[in-house]
CSV table of C-alpha atoms in Angstrom, one decimal:
chain,number,residue,atom,x,y,z
A,1,MET,CA,94.9,92.0,124.8
A,2,GLU,CA,96.1,90.7,121.4
A,3,ARG,CA,99.8,90.5,121.2
A,4,THR,CA,100.3,90.0,117.2
A,5,PRO,CA,103.1,92.2,116.4
A,6,VAL,CA,102.7,95.3,114.4
A,7,ASN,CA,105.3,95.5,111.8
A,8,ILE,CA,105.9,97.0,108.3
A,9,ASP,CA,104.0,94.2,106.5
A,10,ARG,CA,101.0,94.8,108.6
A,11,ILE,CA,101.2,98.5,107.9
A,12,GLU,CA,101.4,97.9,104.2
A,13,ALA,CA,98.4,95.4,104.3
A,14,ALA,CA,96.3,98.1,106.1
A,15,GLN,CA,97.4,100.5,103.3
A,16,GLU,CA,95.9,98.3,100.7
A,17,ARG,CA,92.6,97.7,102.7
A,18,ILE,CA,92.1,101.4,103.1
A,19,ARG,CA,93.3,102.5,99.7
A,20,GLY,CA,90.8,104.6,97.6
A,21,LEU,CA,88.7,105.4,100.9
A,22,ALA,CA,91.2,107.1,103.0
A,23,ARG,CA,92.8,110.2,101.5
A,24,VAL,CA,96.5,110.7,100.9
A,25,THR,CA,96.9,114.0,102.7
A,26,PRO,CA,99.3,116.6,101.5
A,27,ILE,CA,102.5,118.0,102.9
A,28,LEU,CA,102.2,121.9,103.3
A,29,THR,CA,105.0,124.5,103.8
A,30,SER,CA,105.1,128.3,104.5
A,31,PRO,CA,108.1,130.7,104.6
A,32,PHE,CA,106.5,132.3,107.5
A,33,LEU,CA,106.5,129.2,109.6
A,34,ASP,CA,109.9,128.5,108.7
A,35,GLU,CA,111.2,132.0,110.0
A,36,ILE,CA,109.4,131.4,113.2
A,37,ALA,CA,110.7,127.9,113.7
A,38,GLY,CA,114.3,128.8,112.6
A,39,ARG,CA,114.2,125.9,110.1
A,40,ARG,CA,112.2,124.4,107.2
A,41,VAL,CA,108.7,123.0,108.5
A,42,PHE,CA,107.0,120.4,106.6
A,43,VAL,CA,103.5,119.8,107.8
A,44,LYS,CA,101.4,116.7,107.0
A,45,ALA,CA,97.7,117.9,106.9
A,46,GLU,CA,95.7,115.2,108.5
A,47,PRO,CA,92.9,117.7,109.2
A,48,LEU,CA,92.1,117.1,105.4
A,49,GLN,CA,91.6,113.3,106.1
A,50,VAL,CA,88.0,111.9,105.9
A,51,THR,CA,86.2,112.9,109.2
A,52,GLY,CA,88.8,115.6,109.8
A,53,SER,CA,91.5,113.5,111.5
A,54,PHE,CA,94.0,110.6,111.1
A,55,LYS,CA,91.7,108.4,113.2
A,56,PHE,CA,89.7,107.4,110.2
A,57,ARG,CA,92.8,105.5,108.8
A,58,GLY,CA,93.0,103.3,111.9
A,59,ALA,CA,89.3,102.8,112.3
A,60,LEU,CA,88.9,101.7,108.7
A,61,SER,CA,92.0,99.5,109.0
A,62,ALA,CA,90.4,97.7,112.0
A,63,LEU,CA,87.0,97.5,110.7
A,64,SER,CA,88.0,96.0,107.3
A,65,ALA,CA,89.8,93.2,109.1
A,66,LEU,CA,86.5,92.1,110.9
A,67,PRO,CA,83.8,89.6,109.7
A,68,SER,CA,81.2,91.4,107.8
A,69,GLY,CA,78.0,92.3,109.7
A,70,LEU,CA,79.7,92.4,113.1
A,71,GLY,CA,78.7,95.4,115.2
A,72,VAL,CA,81.4,97.6,116.7
A,73,LEU,CA,81.9,99.7,119.8
A,74,ALA,CA,84.6,102.3,120.6
A,75,TYR,CA,85.3,104.9,123.3
A,76,SER,CA,86.7,108.3,122.2
A,77,SER,CA,86.5,111.9,122.9
A,78,GLY,CA,85.7,112.3,119.3
A,79,ASN,CA,88.1,111.8,116.6
A,80,HIS,CA,88.3,108.0,117.0
A,81,ALA,CA,84.5,108.1,117.5
A,82,GLN,CA,83.9,109.9,114.1
A,83,GLY,CA,86.4,107.6,112.4
A,84,VAL,CA,84.8,104.5,113.5
A,85,ALA,CA,81.4,105.8,112.9
A,86,MET,CA,82.2,106.7,109.2
A,87,ALA,CA,83.9,103.3,108.7
A,88,ALA,CA,80.9,101.4,110.1
A,89,ARG,CA,78.6,103.5,108.0
A,90,LEU,CA,80.6,102.6,104.8
A,91,GLN,CA,80.4,98.9,105.7
A,92,GLY,CA,76.9,98.9,107.0
A,93,ARG,CA,77.7,97.9,110.5
A,94,GLU,CA,76.2,99.0,113.9
A,95,ALA,CA,78.4,101.3,115.9
A,96,VAL,CA,78.0,102.5,119.5
A,97,ILE,CA,80.5,105.1,120.8
A,98,VAL,CA,81.2,105.9,124.4
A,99,MET,CA,82.2,109.7,124.7
A,100,PRO,CA,82.9,112.0,127.5
A,101,ASP,CA,80.1,114.4,128.2
A,102,ASP,CA,82.7,117.3,128.0
A,103,ALA,CA,83.8,116.5,124.5
A,104,PRO,CA,83.4,119.4,122.0
A,105,ALA,CA,79.8,119.5,120.9
A,106,LEU,CA,80.8,119.3,117.4
A,107,LYS,CA,82.3,116.0,117.8
A,108,ILE,CA,79.4,114.6,119.6
A,109,GLU,CA,77.1,116.0,116.9
A,110,ASN,CA,79.1,114.8,114.1
A,111,THR,CA,79.3,111.2,115.5
A,112,ARG,CA,75.6,110.9,115.9
A,113,SER,CA,75.1,112.5,112.4
A,114,LEU,CA,77.3,109.6,110.9
A,115,GLY,CA,74.8,107.2,112.2
A,116,ALA,CA,76.3,105.9,115.6
A,117,GLU,CA,74.8,105.5,118.8
A,118,VAL,CA,76.4,107.8,121.5
A,119,VAL,CA,76.8,106.9,125.1
A,120,LEU,CA,78.1,109.8,127.4
A,121,TYR,CA,80.0,109.4,130.5
A,122,ASP,CA,81.6,111.8,133.2
A,123,ARG,CA,85.4,111.6,133.0
A,124,ALA,CA,85.8,114.4,135.5
A,125,ALA,CA,84.0,112.3,138.1
A,126,GLY,CA,86.4,109.4,137.3
A,127,GLU,CA,84.1,107.2,135.2
A,128,SER,CA,86.1,104.8,133.2
A,129,ARG,CA,85.4,104.6,129.4
A,130,GLU,CA,87.2,101.4,129.3
A,131,GLU,CA,84.9,99.8,131.8
A,132,ILE,CA,81.8,101.2,130.3
A,133,GLY,CA,83.0,100.1,126.7
A,134,ALA,CA,83.8,96.6,127.9
A,135,ALA,CA,80.4,96.1,129.6
A,136,LEU,CA,78.6,97.3,126.7
A,137,SER,CA,80.7,95.1,124.2
A,138,ALA,CA,79.8,92.0,126.4
A,139,GLU,CA,76.1,92.9,126.8
A,140,ARG,CA,75.4,93.6,123.2
A,141,GLY,CA,77.8,91.4,121.4
A,142,LEU,CA,79.8,94.3,119.8
A,143,HIS,CA,83.4,94.1,118.9
A,144,LEU,CA,85.5,96.7,120.9
A,145,VAL,CA,87.7,98.8,118.6
A,146,LYS,CA,90.2,100.3,120.9
A,147,PRO,CA,91.6,103.8,120.0
A,148,TYR,CA,95.3,102.8,120.1
A,149,ASP,CA,96.0,99.4,121.6
A,150,ASP,CA,94.8,97.5,118.7
A,151,PRO,CA,97.3,96.1,116.2
A,152,ASP,CA,95.1,96.9,113.2
A,153,VAL,CA,94.4,100.5,114.4
A,154,ILE,CA,98.2,101.1,114.9
A,155,ALA,CA,98.8,99.6,111.4
A,156,GLY,CA,96.2,102.0,109.8
A,157,GLN,CA,97.8,105.1,111.6
A,158,GLY,CA,101.1,103.8,110.3
A,159,THR,CA,100.1,104.5,106.8
A,160,VAL,CA,100.7,108.2,107.7
A,161,GLY,CA,104.4,107.2,107.9
A,162,LEU,CA,104.4,105.4,104.5
A,163,GLU,CA,103.0,108.6,103.0
A,164,LEU,CA,105.6,110.7,104.7
A,165,ALA,CA,108.4,108.5,103.4
A,166,ASP,CA,107.2,109.0,99.8
A,167,GLN,CA,106.4,112.7,100.1
A,168,LEU,CA,109.2,114.2,102.1
A,169,PRO,CA,112.3,115.4,100.0
A,170,ALA,CA,115.3,113.1,100.4
A,171,ASP,CA,117.5,115.7,102.0
A,172,VAL,CA,114.9,116.2,105.0
A,173,GLN,CA,116.1,114.3,108.0
A,174,GLY,CA,115.8,114.5,111.8
A,175,ASP,CA,112.8,114.9,113.9
A,176,VAL,CA,109.1,114.1,113.0
A,177,LEU,CA,106.8,115.6,115.5
A,178,VAL,CA,103.6,113.7,116.3
A,179,CYS,CA,100.6,114.5,118.5
A,180,CYS,CA,100.5,112.0,121.0
A,181,GLY,CA,97.6,110.6,123.3
A,182,GLY,CA,97.8,106.8,123.6
A,183,GLY,CA,100.5,106.5,121.1
A,184,GLY,CA,98.7,104.7,118.2
A,185,LEU,CA,99.6,107.4,115.6
A,186,SER,CA,103.3,108.0,116.9
A,187,SER,CA,104.1,104.3,117.2
A,188,GLY,CA,102.5,103.4,113.9
A,189,VAL,CA,104.5,106.3,112.1
A,190,ALA,CA,107.7,105.3,114.0
A,191,LEU,CA,107.3,101.7,112.6
A,192,ALA,CA,106.7,102.8,109.0
A,193,LEU,CA,109.7,105.2,109.1
A,194,GLU,CA,111.9,102.6,110.6
A,195,ALA,CA,111.4,100.5,107.5
A,196,ARG,CA,111.2,103.4,104.9
A,197,ARG,CA,113.1,106.3,106.1
A,198,PRO,CA,115.4,105.5,109.0
A,199,ASP,CA,116.8,108.9,108.8
A,200,LEU,CA,113.8,110.4,110.4
A,201,ARG,CA,112.8,109.9,114.1
A,202,VAL,CA,109.4,110.3,115.6
A,203,ARG,CA,109.1,112.6,118.7
A,204,PRO,CA,105.8,112.5,120.7
A,205,VAL,CA,104.3,115.8,121.6
A,206,GLU,CA,101.7,116.4,124.4
A,207,PRO,CA,100.1,119.0,126.5
A,208,ALA,CA,101.4,120.3,129.7
A,209,GLY,CA,100.1,118.4,132.7
A,210,PHE,CA,99.1,115.4,130.5
A,211,ASP,CA,102.6,114.4,129.3
A,212,ASP,CA,102.4,110.7,130.4
A,213,THR,CA,104.3,109.5,127.4
A,214,THR,CA,107.2,111.9,127.8
A,215,ARG,CA,107.5,111.0,131.5
A,216,SER,CA,107.2,107.3,130.6
A,217,LEU,CA,110.0,107.5,128.0
A,218,ARG,CA,112.1,109.4,130.5
A,219,SER,CA,111.5,106.8,133.4
A,220,GLY,CA,111.6,103.7,131.2
A,221,GLN,CA,108.2,102.5,132.3
A,222,ARG,CA,104.5,103.4,131.8
A,223,VAL,CA,103.2,106.2,134.1
A,224,THR,CA,99.8,107.6,134.4
A,225,ASN,CA,98.3,111.2,134.4
A,226,ASP,CA,97.0,112.4,137.7
A,227,ARG,CA,93.8,113.6,135.8
A,228,LEU,CA,91.9,113.2,132.7
A,229,SER,CA,90.5,116.7,132.1
A,230,GLY,CA,91.5,120.2,132.4
A,231,SER,CA,93.2,120.9,128.9
A,232,ILE,CA,91.7,122.1,125.8
A,233,CYS,CA,93.6,119.4,123.9
A,234,ASP,CA,90.8,116.9,124.7
A,235,ALA,CA,91.6,114.7,121.6
A,236,ILE,CA,95.0,113.5,123.1
A,237,LEU,CA,94.0,113.3,127.0
A,238,THR,CA,94.5,109.6,127.9
A,239,PRO,CA,95.3,107.9,131.2
A,240,ALA,CA,98.8,106.4,130.1
A,241,PRO,CA,100.6,105.2,127.0
A,242,GLY,CA,99.2,102.0,125.5
A,243,GLU,CA,100.4,98.7,126.5
A,244,LEU,CA,101.2,98.0,122.8
A,245,THR,CA,102.2,101.4,121.7
A,246,PHE,CA,104.7,102.2,124.6
A,247,PRO,CA,107.3,99.3,123.7
A,248,ILE,CA,107.3,100.6,120.2
A,249,LEU,CA,108.0,104.2,121.2
A,250,GLN,CA,110.5,103.1,123.8
A,251,ARG,CA,112.6,101.5,121.0
A,252,LEU,CA,112.1,104.0,118.3
A,253,ALA,CA,111.0,107.4,119.6
A,254,GLY,CA,113.1,110.3,120.6
A,255,PRO,CA,112.4,112.3,123.8
A,256,GLY,CA,108.8,113.8,124.3
A,257,LEU,CA,108.0,117.5,123.7
A,258,VAL,CA,105.5,119.3,126.0
A,259,VAL,CA,103.6,122.5,125.1
A,260,THR,CA,101.0,124.8,126.8
A,261,ASP,CA,97.3,125.1,125.9
A,262,ASP,CA,98.1,128.8,124.8
A,263,GLU,CA,101.0,127.5,122.5
A,264,ALA,CA,98.6,125.2,120.9
A,265,LEU,CA,96.1,128.0,120.4
A,266,HIS,CA,98.8,130.1,118.8
A,267,ALA,CA,99.7,127.1,116.6
A,268,MET,CA,96.2,126.8,115.5
A,269,ALA,CA,96.2,130.5,114.6
A,270,HIS,CA,99.4,130.1,112.5
A,271,ALA,CA,98.0,127.1,110.7
A,272,ALA,CA,94.9,129.0,109.7
A,273,ILE,CA,96.6,132.2,108.6
A,274,ARG,CA,99.7,130.7,107.0
A,275,LEU,CA,98.6,127.3,105.8
A,276,LYS,CA,94.9,128.1,105.4
A,277,LEU,CA,94.4,124.8,107.6
A,278,ALA,CA,91.7,124.5,110.2
A,279,THR,CA,93.2,122.5,113.2
A,280,GLU,CA,92.1,121.7,116.8
A,281,PRO,CA,94.1,122.1,119.9
A,282,GLY,CA,95.1,118.4,120.2
A,283,GLY,CA,96.0,118.1,116.7
A,284,ALA,CA,98.1,121.4,116.6
A,285,VAL,CA,100.6,120.6,119.6
A,286,SER,CA,103.0,119.1,117.2
A,287,LEU,CA,103.1,122.4,115.3
A,288,ALA,CA,103.3,124.3,118.5
A,289,ALA,CA,106.4,122.2,119.5
A,290,ALA,CA,108.0,123.2,116.0
A,291,LEU,CA,107.3,126.9,116.4
A,292,PHE,CA,108.0,127.2,120.3
A,293,ARG,CA,110.4,124.5,121.3
A,294,GLN,CA,113.0,125.3,118.7
A,295,ASP,CA,116.1,124.8,121.2
A,296,GLN,CA,114.9,121.2,121.7
A,297,ILE,CA,115.0,120.3,118.0
A,298,GLU,CA,118.1,119.5,115.9
A,299,GLY,CA,118.7,120.0,112.3
A,300,ASP,CA,117.7,122.4,109.6
A,301,ALA,CA,114.3,120.8,108.9
A,302,VAL,CA,111.4,119.5,111.0
A,303,THR,CA,108.4,117.3,110.0
A,304,VAL,CA,105.0,118.1,111.8
A,305,VAL,CA,102.1,115.7,111.8
A,306,VAL,CA,99.1,117.8,112.4
A,307,SER,CA,96.6,115.1,113.5
A,308,GLY,CA,93.1,116.7,113.5
A,309,GLY,CA,90.9,119.6,112.8
A,310,ASN,CA,87.6,119.0,114.5
A,311,ALA,CA,87.5,122.2,116.7
A,312,ASP,CA,84.4,124.0,117.9
A,313,PRO,CA,83.9,127.3,116.2
A,314,GLU,CA,84.3,129.0,119.5
A,315,THR,CA,87.8,127.6,120.0
A,316,LEU,CA,88.9,128.5,116.5
A,317,ALA,CA,87.7,132.0,117.2
A,318,ARG,CA,89.6,131.9,120.3
A,319,ALA,CA,92.7,131.0,118.7
A,320,LEU,CA,92.5,133.6,116.1
A,321,THR,CA,91.9,136.5,118.6
A,322,LEU,CA,94.7,135.9,121.1
């Protein structure tokens, strides 16, 4: 694994490489959400990013640092898949994506529609996406773009933090709640804020039963989840925090927060009704924490990075009819 450090210089370089292709997403607010949360809530709307999630930033950052013409491979439940597929399409590269067969049908369909070859695997049976991806990469001469343990991916996700530093009012301090799987987004944002807004602190948010980062931060070492399926928050179900991302979070992040699937669905409904923003369960856990874990958050304001909006219509309908 590449050990080149990720720092503010690398994040700023990624921002230059993706400028004009990745969107600068807005900050959204609602007095109704403020009332529920008991404080001001500032929502960074990454569902409005290209391909519907922050993952396009990291994918484009990583691919734009590669030699032209080199094919790429990725493993993902959907958002990294679509980000890599779109970035490869823009650059005329071959893309092969390893996806779990229980990923939302919309994400599988979108990845194929963007021109990538999709290889499905059974994660419920214990098949390893990492092993499948490494084998395909070696066999076909493809460059493996990891979903979070890649310095250029982390740097690309860190551009969310650079935007937050510019967009948030100067009097907004305290916690920045970030949806967390392997930690690419949360660690990248933490590094950017350390340099630009040290008055803001990242706190990773995970679904109940899959809170490996929260438990790892508490114990001081990387721990794993007992299973890799069983939550509707498919976008952020990972085996353990990343080898590159965890030391960053250990140094810069506050304690993790954990929410239930039902709370994530309720947050999706609030985002749709109050912000007119379509979200997915894994992308809405940060908002769920702001709304339903008020006693674990300090200060009169909280910042929320809603990370993705690629939900199946059935899941959106379920959220809106709770």
